[in-house]
Tab-separated table of C-alpha atoms in Angstrom:
chain	number	residue	atom	x	y	z
A	183	MET	CA	-27.206	-54.339	94.781
A	184	ILE	CA	-27.394	-57.219	92.723
A	185	SER	CA	-31.166	-57.988	91.902
A	186	ASP	CA	-30.771	-54.840	90.570
A	187	ILE	CA	-27.495	-55.741	88.321
A	188	GLN	CA	-29.267	-58.632	87.263
A	189	SER	CA	-32.438	-56.539	86.691
A	190	ALA	CA	-30.616	-54.269	84.165
A	191	LYS	CA	-28.855	-57.151	82.353
A	192	GLU	CA	-31.698	-58.505	81.871
A	193	GLY	CA	-33.570	-55.474	80.803
A	194	ILE	CA	-30.675	-55.333	78.175
A	195	GLN	CA	-30.609	-58.300	76.689
A	196	ARG	CA	-34.575	-57.856	76.409
A	197	PHE	CA	-33.052	-54.162	74.135
A	198	LYS	CA	-31.108	-55.632	71.949
A	199	GLN	CA	-33.800	-58.752	70.975
A	200	GLN	CA	-36.321	-56.331	70.247
A	201	ARG	CA	-33.763	-54.241	68.248
A	202	ALA	CA	-32.467	-57.410	66.681
A	203	GLU	CA	-36.347	-58.539	65.598
A	204	LYS	CA	-37.342	-54.929	64.209
A	205	ALA	CA	-34.498	-54.995	62.072
A	206	MET	CA	-35.429	-58.596	60.777
A	207	ASN	CA	-38.804	-57.273	60.391
A	208	ALA	CA	-37.422	-54.050	58.052
A	209	GLN	CA	-35.160	-56.158	56.487
A	210	LYS	CA	-38.199	-58.756	55.266
A	211	THR	CA	-40.205	-55.844	54.650
A	212	GLN	CA	-38.432	-53.572	52.277
A	213	GLY	CA	-36.900	-56.024	50.556
A	214	ARG	CA	-40.247	-57.503	49.009
A	215	PRO	CA	-41.786	-56.979	45.575
A	216	THR	CA	-45.432	-56.490	45.137
A	217	THR	CA	-46.796	-58.977	42.452
A	218	VAL	CA	-50.278	-59.400	41.909
A	219	GLY	CA	-51.727	-62.565	40.983
A	220	SER	CA	-49.541	-65.932	40.544
A	221	SER	CA	-49.386	-67.925	43.773
A	222	SER	CA	-48.205	-70.930	42.385
A	223	ALA	CA	-44.817	-72.132	44.973
A	224	GLN	CA	-42.606	-72.105	42.074
A	225	THR	CA	-43.309	-68.038	41.671
A	226	GLN	CA	-42.863	-68.081	45.349
A	227	THR	CA	-39.865	-69.159	45.584
A	228	THR	CA	-38.268	-67.009	42.808
A	229	SER	CA	-39.459	-64.234	44.373
A	230	ALA	CA	-38.399	-65.402	47.548
A	231	ILE	CA	-34.576	-65.477	46.261
A	232	ARG	CA	-35.349	-61.817	44.660
A	233	THR	CA	-35.920	-60.394	48.062
A	234	LEU	CA	-32.794	-62.478	49.519
A	235	GLU	CA	-30.349	-61.103	46.748
A	236	LYS	CA	-32.060	-57.417	45.397
A	237	PRO	CA	-31.106	-55.801	48.813
A	238	GLU	CA	-27.545	-56.818	49.052
A	239	LYS	CA	-27.371	-55.826	45.620
A	240	MET	CA	-28.557	-52.324	46.118
A	241	VAL	CA	-26.435	-51.998	49.691
A	242	LYS	CA	-22.891	-52.870	47.727
A	243	GLN	CA	-23.888	-50.645	45.546
A	244	SER	CA	-25.053	-47.823	47.780
A	245	ALA	CA	-21.566	-48.567	49.720
A	246	THR	CA	-19.116	-48.608	46.927
A	247	SER	CA	-20.897	-45.372	45.672
A	248	ALA	CA	-20.551	-43.692	49.084
A	249	GLY	CA	-16.894	-45.453	49.948
A	250	LYS	CA	-15.824	-43.931	46.876
A	251	LYS	CA	-16.638	-40.244	48.138
A	252	ASN	CA	-15.171	-41.075	51.994
A	253	ILE	CA	-12.124	-42.684	50.078
A	254	LYS	CA	-11.599	-38.835	47.821
A	255	LEU	CA	-12.317	-36.977	50.983
A	256	ALA	CA	-10.074	-38.693	53.473
A	257	GLY	CA	-7.744	-38.709	50.492
A	258	LYS	CA	-7.709	-34.712	50.596
A	259	GLU	CA	-7.475	-34.679	54.057
A	260	ALA	CA	-4.206	-37.085	54.779
A	261	ALA	CA	-2.404	-35.492	52.301
A	262	LYS	CA	-2.686	-32.098	53.481
A	263	THR	CA	-2.893	-33.412	57.000
A	264	THR	CA	0.960	-34.529	55.815
A	265	GLN	CA	1.671	-31.477	54.449
A	266	ARG	CA	1.013	-29.726	57.284
A	267	SER	CA	3.224	-32.691	59.548
A	268	VAL	CA	5.886	-32.350	56.571
A	269	LYS	CA	5.952	-28.447	57.106
A	270	THR	CA	6.457	-28.212	61.048
A	271	ALA	CA	8.852	-31.274	61.119
A	272	GLU	CA	10.851	-28.863	58.931
A	273	HIS	CA	10.612	-25.943	60.794
A	274	THR	CA	11.412	-28.175	63.640
A	275	ALA	CA	14.562	-29.061	62.445
A	276	ARG	CA	15.694	-25.647	61.306
A	277	ALA	CA	14.745	-24.075	64.754
A	278	SER	CA	16.811	-27.555	66.169
A	279	ILE	CA	20.035	-26.597	63.641
A	280	LYS	CA	20.230	-23.142	64.465
A	281	THR	CA	20.110	-23.811	68.690
A	282	SER	CA	22.805	-26.358	68.040
A	283	GLN	CA	24.817	-23.910	66.028
A	284	GLN	CA	24.766	-20.669	68.572
A	285	THR	CA	25.346	-23.657	71.078
A	286	ALA	CA	28.364	-24.800	69.027
A	287	LYS	CA	29.918	-20.728	68.597
A	288	ALA	CA	28.975	-20.134	72.289
A	289	ALA	CA	30.757	-22.969	72.902
A	290	GLN	CA	34.096	-21.798	71.005
A	291	LYS	CA	34.036	-18.694	71.912
A	292	THR	CA	34.419	-19.709	75.375
A	293	ALA	CA	37.326	-22.175	74.669
A	294	GLN	CA	38.957	-19.479	73.011
A	295	ALA	CA	38.267	-17.503	75.937
A	296	THR	CA	39.714	-19.973	78.570
A	297	VAL	CA	42.572	-20.474	76.077
A	298	LYS	CA	43.411	-16.495	76.420
A	299	ALA	CA	42.730	-16.287	80.003
A	300	SER	CA	45.255	-19.177	80.643
A	301	ARG	CA	47.972	-18.103	78.656
A	302	LYS	CA	47.571	-14.516	79.712
A	303	ALA	CA	48.069	-16.145	84.053
A	304	ALA	CA	50.981	-18.833	81.796
A	305	GLN	CA	53.121	-15.064	81.327
A	306	ALA	CA	51.978	-14.042	84.436
A	307	ALA	CA	53.216	-16.413	86.245
A	308	LYS	CA	56.734	-16.884	84.129
A	309	LYS	CA	57.236	-12.967	85.360
């Protein structure tokens, strides 16, 4: 049982490592500009710097533009949800007010009936 758990952990570690290596390779191949001819050390260093900077810019631009759309949609949905919850709260408040009013009226009628009955009982006792 313990060996199964350890082998599973090792398999997960290998998978994570392979996935990280694939991601690194994909980043390296994605950001490289293709240059023909020049092989000086200075050109190689500047192109390496460009490859490091360019993917970040692209990611930032795409993230901000995508974020704006997501924010707009999320804002609209949040507004709709808020409106619904406000309407529900208003409806619930109205219902609870009606219920409390009806309860108060019923209690008042009960009190009046009790007073009437006690008066009748008092008059009957006097006679």
